[in-house]
Amino acid sequence: MQLPGQAARDWHPRKAGEGQGGPSAGHGDVALHPLPGPRAQWGQEEHSTTLAPLLPCPWGAHGHTPPCLGGTLHPAALCSQRSPGEERGNGAPRGPYGPIRPTHTIRVRPLTCSETRRGDQRVVHSLGDGTVHVSAARQDATFGFSAVFDAGDSQEAVFEGSGMRQLVELATDGFSCTVFAFGQTGSGKTYTLMGPLGQVQHCPPNPTGSWWCPMQAVALTWLSIRDLLSPGPPCTLPLRWSKTRGFYVENQLSVDFESLEAIASLLLQGSQRRRTSAHALNRHSSRSHALLTIHIRSRNQASARPSRQGTLCFVDLAGSERVKETGSSGELSIEANNINRSLLALGHCISMLAKPRGKRTHVPYRDSKLTRLLARSLGGSGVTLMVACISPSSRCLSETLSTLHYASRARRVTTRPLANRKLLQSLEEEIHALQLENLSLRQQLGLPRVPMRSTEVLGTPMRMGAWPGLGGRFGPAGLHQFPLEGQLPLEGAPAWPSLYGLLRDFVVENEQLR
Ligand SMILES: Nc1ncnc2c1ncn2[C@@H]1O[C@H](COP(=O)(O)OP(=O)(O)OP(=O)(O)O)[C@@H](O)[C@H]1O
């Protein structure tokens, strides 16, 4: 299949599930870094918006080093902006990396031309240090978040300061990562995820062809799910559930890329397929939620090392709308009600997830298509970054306050990230090889042998179940009793060891011995 005007060699569509088991031939030059791209239609009003996606290059940070040697890949990196003690619930069960709270970032957009013309006051101010102040008669309030970006901050500042870069690095290491943009209509969600003109850079090619990144994109309304990458007339796709995959969209088109231009072009066409309408607050208001998923897979066939398979999902939620303020009527007002309905369902899930584990009852994921698809990102094994977008205008005050309260509530939600099983296996192999090498270096230098750190016998690759603390709970030592993605450790399970930390220790020791 080929999109109009798109060179066939540039992209390679597949239905979801086709050829997902391993790297496909010839799709190596995938680049997910901002590049100059054509003008996008997702959210243009007074400011021009273009495809300058906040999608960095997966191999840029550490693509040619063994997994995790770069030292920046621990999910704790995402916690660095949090206050002490926030990361771990008291006595809460831990994943391999401990419970993680989604990082919460606020982005305040500039006043638009029409707001300035109308004489709207600027009532939202960043006070620095992750604090945002809303000042208005009788409604003064200050909120604290991981980071706050003001009207003058660039896309790059948001990318670097919000933790998005670490998120991408985690995705390249096998984690399931999600970036949510939410907020009132016209608050800059699409702009934040897609970016402005001229802020894109050239991305280095993927020289070893070691990554393979099929991409999928859907638009969701209350009633239907549509493929944004599939050419031809729009058709509704079914939402299914399976034990292994959880909720997923059936027959979704998956597109492989060989160049960033191809991604930019396809995103542009995808964005044009997403329905937008004009109302009083946004001339190009999105009438659906958009989910863009990039499956990041390494293609390390030569070493026969298991490949890493992470995902990076960008969720551009449709904005909440007060029909009185947007002036919507007819079909537009029905759409607005449906958007609000699905955002309410999302809010209910977040409220429930934000409760302490003991007090949590049923999380109503099944209440909407949106919450079904986001179930894993919200409370499961993924790493999530939430960007709340707000308008600084006095006219939007009540919506702004409600977004900030919503974001504060969402801060209490934790997830327990699990990298995929293959990655963990490859980490263990890496640790084992280093351990042997260090031992032999010690012998050559006449240094004493250090005690082994696990129960394994030298010469036998370490097994996941062999780590202290794992055997008792998840099965006998020496067996692969690692929970699958989505299967979370049980309440009260012993702390999981940090393979990353151990690997880093061995690398440091190795460097010293050399
Ligand atoms: N940080 C920013 N800097 C400059 N312009 C911005 C910024 N954020 C948003 N804008 C402009 O504000 C307008 C609305 O932005 P956008 O369409 O991204 O909002 P939205 O939240 O996605 O709206 P909706 O929910 O209605 O789709 C656009 O014209 C966009 O270019």
Coordinates of C-alpha atoms and ligand atoms in Angstrom, one line a residue:
M1 CA 0.0 0.0 0.0
Q2 CA 1.2 3.5 -0.7
L3 CA 0.1 6.9 0.3
P4 CA -0.5 9.4 -2.4
G5 CA 2.8 11.2 -3.1
Q6 CA 4.8 8.8 -0.9
A7 CA 7.8 7.0 -2.4
A8 CA 7.2 3.3 -2.0
R9 CA 10.7 2.6 -0.8
D10 CA 10.3 5.0 2.1
W11 CA 7.7 3.2 4.1
H12 CA 6.4 -0.3 4.5
P13 CA 3.0 -0.8 5.8
R14 CA 1.9 -4.0 7.5
K15 CA -1.3 -5.0 9.3
A16 CA -0.6 -5.4 13.0
G17 CA 0.8 -8.7 13.8
E18 CA 2.4 -9.3 10.4
G19 CA 6.1 -9.9 10.8
Q20 CA 6.2 -8.7 14.4
G21 CA 8.3 -11.5 15.6
G22 CA 11.6 -10.1 14.5
P23 CA 13.4 -7.6 12.4
S24 CA 12.2 -7.4 8.8
A25 CA 14.7 -6.9 6.1
G26 CA 15.8 -3.6 4.7
H27 CA 14.1 -1.1 7.0
G28 CA 17.1 0.0 8.9
D29 CA 17.3 3.7 8.5
V30 CA 14.7 4.6 11.0
A31 CA 15.1 8.0 12.6
L32 CA 12.9 9.4 15.3
H33 CA 14.7 12.6 15.8
P34 CA 13.3 16.0 14.9
L35 CA 14.0 16.9 11.3
P36 CA 12.7 19.8 9.2
G37 CA 9.2 18.6 8.3
P38 CA 6.3 19.9 6.3
R39 CA 3.5 22.0 7.9
A40 CA 1.1 20.0 10.1
Q41 CA -2.6 20.4 10.4
W42 CA -2.8 19.3 13.9
G43 CA -3.7 22.4 15.8
Q44 CA -3.0 25.6 13.8
E45 CA -4.5 28.8 14.9
E46 CA -2.7 32.1 15.0
H47 CA 0.6 30.4 15.3
S48 CA 1.9 28.1 12.6
T49 CA 2.4 24.6 13.7
T50 CA 4.6 22.1 11.9
L51 CA 5.7 18.6 12.3
A52 CA 8.7 19.0 14.6
P53 CA 7.9 16.0 16.6
L54 CA 9.5 15.5 20.0
L55 CA 10.7 12.2 18.8
P56 CA 14.4 11.8 19.3
C57 CA 16.8 9.4 17.8
P58 CA 16.7 6.1 19.6
W59 CA 20.3 5.3 18.9
G60 CA 21.4 8.9 19.7
A61 CA 22.1 8.3 23.3
H62 CA 23.6 4.9 23.6
G63 CA 22.7 3.0 20.4
H64 CA 26.1 1.5 20.0
T65 CA 26.9 0.6 23.5
P66 CA 25.6 -2.5 25.3
P67 CA 22.3 -1.9 26.9
C68 CA 22.5 0.2 30.0
L69 CA 26.2 1.0 29.9
G70 CA 25.5 4.6 29.3
G71 CA 24.4 4.9 32.9
T72 CA 21.3 7.0 32.0
L73 CA 18.8 4.2 31.5
H74 CA 17.5 3.5 34.9
P75 CA 13.9 4.6 35.3
A76 CA 15.0 6.3 38.5
A77 CA 16.3 9.0 36.1
L78 CA 12.7 9.9 35.6
C79 CA 12.3 10.3 39.3
S80 CA 15.1 12.7 39.6
Q81 CA 12.8 15.7 39.6
R82 CA 10.6 14.3 42.2
S83 CA 10.7 15.1 45.9
P84 CA 12.4 12.6 48.1
G85 CA 10.2 9.7 49.2
E86 CA 7.8 10.2 46.3
E87 CA 9.1 7.3 44.3
R88 CA 8.2 4.5 46.6
G89 CA 5.0 3.8 48.4
N90 CA 5.5 2.6 52.0
G91 CA 5.8 -1.1 51.9
A92 CA 4.4 -1.2 48.4
P93 CA 5.4 -4.1 46.1
R94 CA 8.1 -3.2 43.7
G95 CA 8.8 -4.1 40.1
P96 CA 12.4 -4.6 39.1
Y97 CA 12.8 -0.9 39.3
G98 CA 10.4 -0.1 42.1
P99 CA 7.1 1.7 41.8
I100 CA 7.3 4.7 39.5
R101 CA 5.1 7.7 39.5
P102 CA 4.4 9.3 36.2
T103 CA 6.4 12.5 35.9
H104 CA 4.1 15.5 35.7
T105 CA 4.9 18.5 33.7
I106 CA 2.9 21.7 33.1
R107 CA 3.2 23.7 29.9
V108 CA 1.7 27.1 29.8
R109 CA 1.2 28.4 26.3
P110 CA 1.5 32.0 25.3
L111 CA -1.6 34.2 24.9
T112 CA -2.9 33.8 21.4
C113 CA -3.4 36.8 19.1
S114 CA -7.1 36.7 19.7
E115 CA -6.7 36.5 23.4
T116 CA -4.3 39.5 23.3
R117 CA -6.7 41.4 21.0
R118 CA -9.6 40.8 23.4
G119 CA -7.5 42.2 26.3
D120 CA -7.4 38.9 28.3
Q121 CA -5.2 39.1 31.4
R122 CA -2.4 36.7 32.0
V123 CA -3.2 34.9 35.2
V124 CA -0.8 31.9 35.2
H125 CA 2.8 32.4 36.1
S126 CA 5.7 30.0 36.6
L127 CA 7.5 30.7 39.8
G128 CA 10.4 28.4 38.9
D129 CA 11.4 25.2 40.6
G130 CA 8.4 23.3 39.4
T131 CA 5.8 25.7 40.8
V132 CA 3.0 27.4 39.0
H133 CA 0.9 30.2 40.4
V134 CA -2.6 31.1 39.3
S135 CA -3.6 34.5 40.4
A136 CA -7.2 35.8 40.1
A137 CA -9.6 37.5 42.5
R138 CA -10.6 35.0 45.2
Q139 CA -8.9 32.1 43.3
D140 CA -5.2 32.4 44.1
A141 CA -3.5 29.0 44.1
T142 CA 0.0 27.6 43.8
F143 CA 0.7 24.1 42.5
G144 CA 3.9 22.0 42.5
F145 CA 4.9 19.6 39.7
S146 CA 8.0 17.9 38.4
A147 CA 8.6 20.8 36.0
V148 CA 6.7 23.8 34.7
F149 CA 7.4 25.3 31.3
D150 CA 6.3 28.9 30.6
A151 CA 5.2 30.6 27.4
G152 CA 8.8 31.4 26.3
D153 CA 10.1 27.8 26.7
S154 CA 11.1 26.0 23.5
Q155 CA 10.2 22.5 22.4
E156 CA 13.8 21.5 23.2
A157 CA 13.5 22.8 26.8
V158 CA 10.3 20.8 27.2
F159 CA 11.9 17.7 25.7
E160 CA 15.0 17.9 27.9
G161 CA 13.4 19.2 31.1
S162 CA 10.3 17.1 31.2
G163 CA 12.1 13.8 31.3
M164 CA 11.0 13.0 27.7
R165 CA 14.6 12.2 26.6
Q166 CA 14.9 9.6 29.4
L167 CA 11.6 8.2 28.4
V168 CA 12.8 7.6 24.9
E169 CA 16.0 6.0 26.2
L170 CA 13.9 3.7 28.3
A171 CA 11.8 2.8 25.3
T172 CA 14.9 1.8 23.4
D173 CA 15.7 -0.5 26.4
G174 CA 12.6 -2.4 26.3
F175 CA 10.2 -0.4 28.4
S176 CA 6.7 0.5 27.5
C177 CA 6.7 4.3 27.7
T178 CA 3.8 6.8 27.2
V179 CA 3.6 10.5 27.0
F180 CA 0.1 12.0 27.6
A181 CA -0.8 15.5 26.7
F182 CA -4.0 16.7 28.3
G183 CA -5.8 20.0 29.1
Q184 CA -8.6 22.3 27.9
T185 CA -9.3 22.7 24.2
G186 CA -6.8 25.1 22.6
S187 CA -4.3 24.8 25.4
G188 CA -1.4 23.5 23.2
K189 CA -1.5 19.7 23.5
T190 CA -1.0 19.0 19.8
Y191 CA 1.6 21.8 19.6
T192 CA 3.5 20.2 22.5
L193 CA 3.6 16.8 20.9
M194 CA 4.1 17.9 17.3
G195 CA 6.1 21.2 17.7
P196 CA 6.6 24.4 15.9
L197 CA 8.3 25.2 12.6
G198 CA 12.0 25.6 12.5
Q199 CA 12.9 23.8 15.7
V200 CA 13.8 20.6 14.1
Q201 CA 17.3 19.3 13.6
H202 CA 19.0 16.9 11.4
C203 CA 19.1 13.4 12.7
P204 CA 22.1 11.2 12.1
P205 CA 21.3 8.2 10.1
N206 CA 21.0 4.8 11.7
P207 CA 24.4 3.6 10.5
T208 CA 24.3 0.0 11.6
G209 CA 20.7 -0.4 10.8
S210 CA 20.3 -1.8 14.3
W211 CA 16.8 -0.4 14.9
W212 CA 13.5 -1.3 13.4
C213 CA 10.6 1.0 14.4
P214 CA 7.2 0.1 13.0
M215 CA 4.7 2.8 13.8
Q216 CA 0.9 2.8 14.3
A217 CA -1.5 5.7 14.8
V218 CA -5.2 5.7 15.6
A219 CA -7.8 8.3 16.3
L220 CA -10.4 7.5 19.0
T221 CA -13.8 8.9 19.6
W222 CA -16.3 7.7 22.1
L223 CA -17.9 5.5 19.4
S224 CA -15.1 4.5 17.1
I225 CA -11.4 3.9 16.4
R226 CA -9.9 4.8 13.1
D227 CA -6.6 4.1 11.6
L228 CA -4.7 7.4 10.8
L229 CA -2.0 5.8 8.7
S230 CA -4.3 3.7 6.5
P231 CA -4.9 5.4 3.1
G232 CA -8.3 5.1 1.6
P233 CA -11.7 5.7 3.1
P234 CA -11.9 5.8 6.9
C235 CA -13.0 2.6 8.4
T236 CA -13.7 1.7 12.0
L237 CA -11.4 -0.8 13.7
P238 CA -12.5 -3.3 16.4
L239 CA -11.0 -3.1 19.9
R240 CA -10.2 -6.6 21.2
W241 CA -8.8 -8.1 24.3
S242 CA -6.4 -11.0 24.7
K243 CA -4.7 -12.5 27.8
T244 CA -1.2 -11.8 26.5
R245 CA -1.8 -8.4 24.8
G246 CA -4.5 -6.9 27.0
F247 CA -6.7 -4.5 24.9
Y248 CA -5.5 -3.9 21.4
V249 CA -6.8 -2.5 18.1
E250 CA -7.3 -5.2 15.5
N251 CA -6.2 -4.8 11.9
Q252 CA -4.2 -1.7 12.7
L253 CA -1.8 -0.7 10.0
S254 CA 1.9 -0.9 11.0
V255 CA 4.3 1.1 9.0
D256 CA 8.1 0.6 8.9
F257 CA 10.4 3.5 8.0
E258 CA 13.7 4.0 6.3
S259 CA 13.9 7.7 6.6
L260 CA 12.7 10.5 8.9
E261 CA 11.2 12.3 5.9
A262 CA 9.0 9.3 5.5
I263 CA 7.8 9.6 9.1
A264 CA 7.2 13.3 8.8
S265 CA 5.3 12.8 5.6
L266 CA 3.2 10.1 7.0
L267 CA 2.5 11.9 10.2
L268 CA 1.4 14.9 8.2
Q269 CA -1.0 12.8 6.2
G270 CA -2.1 11.0 9.4
S271 CA -2.8 14.4 11.1
Q272 CA -4.8 15.5 8.1
R273 CA -7.0 12.4 8.5
R274 CA -7.7 13.4 12.1
R275 CA -10.9 15.5 12.1
T276 CA -10.6 19.0 13.3
S277 CA -13.2 21.8 13.6
A278 CA -13.2 25.4 14.4
H279 CA -14.7 26.8 17.6
A280 CA -14.3 30.0 19.6
L281 CA -11.2 28.7 21.4
N282 CA -9.3 26.9 18.6
R283 CA -9.6 27.2 14.9
H284 CA -8.3 23.6 14.5
S285 CA -9.6 21.8 17.4
S286 CA -9.1 18.0 17.3
R287 CA -12.3 16.1 17.6
S288 CA -10.7 12.8 18.7
H289 CA -7.9 11.5 20.8
A290 CA -4.9 10.4 18.9
L291 CA -2.5 7.6 19.9
L292 CA 0.7 7.3 18.0
T293 CA 2.7 4.2 18.9
I294 CA 6.3 3.5 17.9
H295 CA 7.5 0.0 18.5
I296 CA 11.2 0.2 19.0
R297 CA 13.1 -3.0 18.2
S298 CA 16.8 -3.6 18.1
R299 CA 17.9 -5.9 15.2
N300 CA 21.0 -7.4 16.8
Q301 CA 21.0 -10.5 14.7
A302 CA 24.8 -10.9 14.4
S303 CA 25.4 -11.5 18.1
A304 CA 22.3 -13.7 18.4
R305 CA 21.6 -11.6 21.5
P306 CA 17.9 -11.3 22.2
S307 CA 16.5 -8.1 20.8
R308 CA 15.0 -5.3 22.8
Q309 CA 11.4 -4.4 22.2
G310 CA 10.1 -1.2 23.8
T311 CA 7.3 1.0 22.8
L312 CA 6.9 4.8 22.8
C313 CA 3.3 6.0 22.8
F314 CA 2.3 9.6 22.3
V315 CA -1.3 10.3 23.4
D316 CA -2.8 13.6 22.2
L317 CA -6.0 13.8 24.1
A318 CA -8.9 15.8 22.7
G319 CA -9.4 18.9 24.9
S320 CA -12.1 19.2 27.5
E321 CA -14.7 21.7 26.4
R322 CA -17.3 23.9 28.0
V323 CA -19.8 24.3 25.2
K324 CA -20.9 27.7 26.5
E325 CA -17.3 29.0 26.0
T326 CA -16.5 27.3 22.7
G327 CA -19.9 28.2 21.2
S328 CA -20.3 24.7 19.8
S329 CA -23.7 23.6 18.6
G330 CA -25.2 20.7 16.6
E331 CA -22.7 18.0 15.7
L332 CA -19.9 19.9 17.3
S333 CA -21.6 20.0 20.7
I334 CA -22.4 16.2 20.5
E335 CA -18.7 15.6 19.8
A336 CA -17.8 17.9 22.7
N337 CA -20.1 15.9 25.0
N338 CA -18.5 12.6 23.9
I339 CA -15.0 14.0 24.4
N340 CA -15.9 15.2 27.9
R341 CA -17.5 11.8 28.6
S342 CA -14.3 9.9 27.7
L343 CA -12.2 12.3 29.6
L344 CA -14.4 11.8 32.6
A345 CA -13.9 8.0 32.3
L346 CA -10.2 8.6 32.2
G347 CA -10.6 10.8 35.3
H348 CA -12.4 8.1 37.2
C349 CA -9.6 5.6 36.5
I350 CA -7.0 8.1 37.6
S351 CA -8.9 8.8 40.8
M352 CA -9.1 5.2 41.6
L353 CA -5.5 4.5 40.7
A354 CA -4.4 7.5 42.9
K355 CA -5.9 5.9 46.0
P356 CA -3.6 3.9 48.3
R357 CA -3.5 0.2 47.2
G358 CA -5.5 -1.0 50.2
K359 CA -8.3 1.4 49.5
R360 CA -8.5 0.8 45.8
T361 CA -11.4 -1.1 44.5
H362 CA -12.2 -1.8 40.8
V363 CA -10.5 0.5 38.3
P364 CA -13.2 1.1 35.6
Y365 CA -10.9 0.7 32.6
R366 CA -13.8 -0.9 30.6
D367 CA -15.9 2.3 30.8
S368 CA -14.5 3.8 27.5
K369 CA -12.3 2.8 24.5
L370 CA -9.7 5.3 25.6
T371 CA -9.3 3.9 29.1
R372 CA -9.2 0.3 27.8
L373 CA -6.3 1.2 25.4
L374 CA -4.5 3.2 28.1
A375 CA -5.0 0.7 30.9
R376 CA -1.4 -0.6 30.8
S377 CA 0.1 2.9 30.6
L378 CA -2.0 4.2 33.4
G379 CA -1.5 1.6 36.1
G380 CA 0.4 -1.3 34.7
S381 CA 4.0 -1.9 33.8
G382 CA 4.8 1.2 31.8
V383 CA 6.6 4.4 32.4
T384 CA 4.4 7.4 31.9
L385 CA 5.0 11.1 31.5
M386 CA 2.0 13.4 31.7
V387 CA 2.1 16.9 30.2
A388 CA -0.8 19.1 31.3
C389 CA -1.2 22.0 28.9
I390 CA -2.9 25.2 30.2
S391 CA -3.8 28.6 28.8
P392 CA -2.6 31.7 30.7
S393 CA -5.7 33.6 29.9
S394 CA -8.1 35.0 32.5
R395 CA -11.0 33.7 30.5
C396 CA -9.8 30.1 30.8
L397 CA -9.3 30.4 34.6
S398 CA -11.7 27.8 35.8
E399 CA -10.6 25.2 33.1
T400 CA -7.0 25.9 34.0
L401 CA -7.6 25.3 37.7
S402 CA -9.5 22.1 36.9
T403 CA -6.6 20.9 34.7
L404 CA -4.1 21.7 37.5
H405 CA -6.2 19.8 40.1
Y406 CA -6.6 16.9 37.7
A407 CA -2.8 16.8 37.2
S408 CA -2.2 17.0 40.9
R409 CA -4.5 14.0 41.5
A410 CA -2.8 12.0 38.7
R411 CA 0.6 12.6 40.4
R412 CA -0.4 10.0 43.0
V413 CA -0.7 7.2 40.5
T414 CA 2.2 4.8 40.4
T415 CA 3.2 2.2 37.8
R416 CA 5.8 -0.6 38.1
P417 CA 7.8 -0.7 35.0
L418 CA 9.0 -4.0 33.6
A419 CA 11.4 -4.3 30.8
N420 CA 10.7 -7.1 28.5
R421 CA 12.0 -10.5 29.3
K422 CA 14.5 -10.6 26.5
L423 CA 16.1 -7.5 27.7
L424 CA 16.5 -8.8 31.2
Q425 CA 18.0 -12.0 29.9
S426 CA 20.5 -10.0 27.8
L427 CA 21.4 -8.0 30.9
E428 CA 22.1 -11.1 32.8
E429 CA 24.3 -12.5 30.1
E430 CA 26.1 -9.2 30.0
I431 CA 26.7 -9.3 33.7
H432 CA 27.8 -12.9 33.6
A433 CA 30.4 -12.1 30.8
L434 CA 31.7 -9.2 32.8
Q435 CA 31.9 -11.2 35.9
L436 CA 34.0 -13.8 34.2
E437 CA 36.3 -11.3 32.6
N438 CA 36.8 -9.5 35.9
L439 CA 37.7 -12.7 37.6
S440 CA 40.3 -13.6 35.0
L441 CA 41.7 -10.0 35.2
R442 CA 42.0 -10.4 38.9
Q443 CA 43.8 -13.7 38.5
Q444 CA 46.3 -12.1 36.0
L445 CA 46.9 -9.2 38.4
G446 CA 47.3 -11.6 41.4
L447 CA 44.4 -9.9 43.2
P448 CA 42.2 -11.8 45.6
R449 CA 38.9 -13.3 44.3
V450 CA 35.9 -11.4 45.4
P451 CA 32.9 -13.4 46.6
M452 CA 30.3 -14.1 43.9
R453 CA 27.2 -12.0 44.2
S454 CA 24.6 -14.6 43.4
T455 CA 24.0 -18.2 43.9
E456 CA 25.0 -19.3 40.4
V457 CA 27.9 -21.5 39.7
L458 CA 30.7 -20.1 37.5
G459 CA 30.5 -21.2 34.0
T460 CA 26.7 -21.3 34.0
P461 CA 24.9 -18.2 32.8
M462 CA 22.9 -16.6 35.6
R463 CA 19.3 -17.3 35.7
M464 CA 16.6 -14.8 36.5
G465 CA 15.2 -16.8 39.3
A466 CA 18.7 -17.2 40.8
W467 CA 18.8 -13.7 42.2
P468 CA 18.5 -13.5 46.0
G469 CA 15.0 -12.8 46.9
L470 CA 13.4 -14.0 43.7
G471 CA 13.4 -17.7 44.1
G472 CA 11.1 -18.0 47.1
R473 CA 8.4 -15.9 45.6
F474 CA 8.4 -16.7 41.9
G475 CA 9.7 -20.2 41.8
P476 CA 12.8 -22.2 42.4
A477 CA 16.1 -20.6 41.8
G478 CA 17.6 -21.3 38.4
L479 CA 14.3 -21.3 36.6
H480 CA 12.9 -18.5 34.4
Q481 CA 10.1 -17.6 36.7
F482 CA 10.2 -13.9 35.7
P483 CA 6.7 -12.3 35.6
L484 CA 5.6 -11.6 32.1
E485 CA 5.0 -8.0 31.1
G486 CA 1.7 -7.0 32.7
Q487 CA 2.0 -9.7 35.4
L488 CA 2.9 -7.7 38.4
P489 CA 4.7 -9.0 41.5
L490 CA 2.4 -9.9 44.3
E491 CA 1.7 -7.6 47.3
G492 CA 4.6 -7.9 49.8
A493 CA 7.0 -9.5 47.3
P494 CA 10.7 -9.0 48.2
A495 CA 12.5 -6.1 46.5
W496 CA 13.7 -6.9 43.1
P497 CA 17.4 -6.4 42.5
S498 CA 18.6 -3.8 40.2
L499 CA 20.3 -5.5 37.3
Y500 CA 21.2 -2.1 36.0
G501 CA 23.0 -1.2 39.2
L502 CA 24.8 -4.5 39.2
L503 CA 25.9 -4.2 35.6
R504 CA 27.2 -0.7 36.3
D505 CA 29.2 -2.0 39.3
F506 CA 30.8 -4.7 37.1
V507 CA 31.6 -2.2 34.4
V508 CA 33.3 0.1 36.9
E509 CA 35.3 -2.8 38.4
N510 CA 36.2 -3.9 34.9
E511 CA 37.5 -0.4 34.0
Q512 CA 39.6 -0.3 37.2
L513 CA 41.1 -3.7 36.6
R514 CA 42.1 -2.7 33.1
Ligands
LIG1 N1 3.8 26.7 23.4 C1 3.2 27.3 22.3 N2 3.8 28.3 21.7 C2 3.3 28.9 20.6 N3 2.0 28.6 20.2 C3 1.3 27.7 20.8 C4 1.9 27.0 21.9 N4 1.0 26.1 22.3 C5 -0.1 26.2 21.5 N5 0.1 27.1 20.6 C6 -0.9 27.6 19.6 O1 -2.1 27.6 20.2 C7 -3.1 27.0 19.4 C8 -3.8 25.9 20.0 O2 -2.9 24.8 20.1 P1 -3.3 23.3 19.9 O3 -4.1 23.1 18.7 O4 -2.0 22.5 20.1 O5 -4.2 23.1 21.1 P2 -4.9 21.7 21.6 O6 -4.8 21.7 23.1 O7 -4.3 20.5 20.9 O8 -6.4 22.0 21.2 P3 -7.6 20.9 20.9 O9 -7.8 20.1 22.2 O10 -8.8 21.8 20.7 O11 -7.3 20.1 19.7 C9 -2.4 26.7 18.1 O12 -2.5 27.7 17.2 C10 -1.0 26.6 18.5 O13 -0.1 26.9 17.4

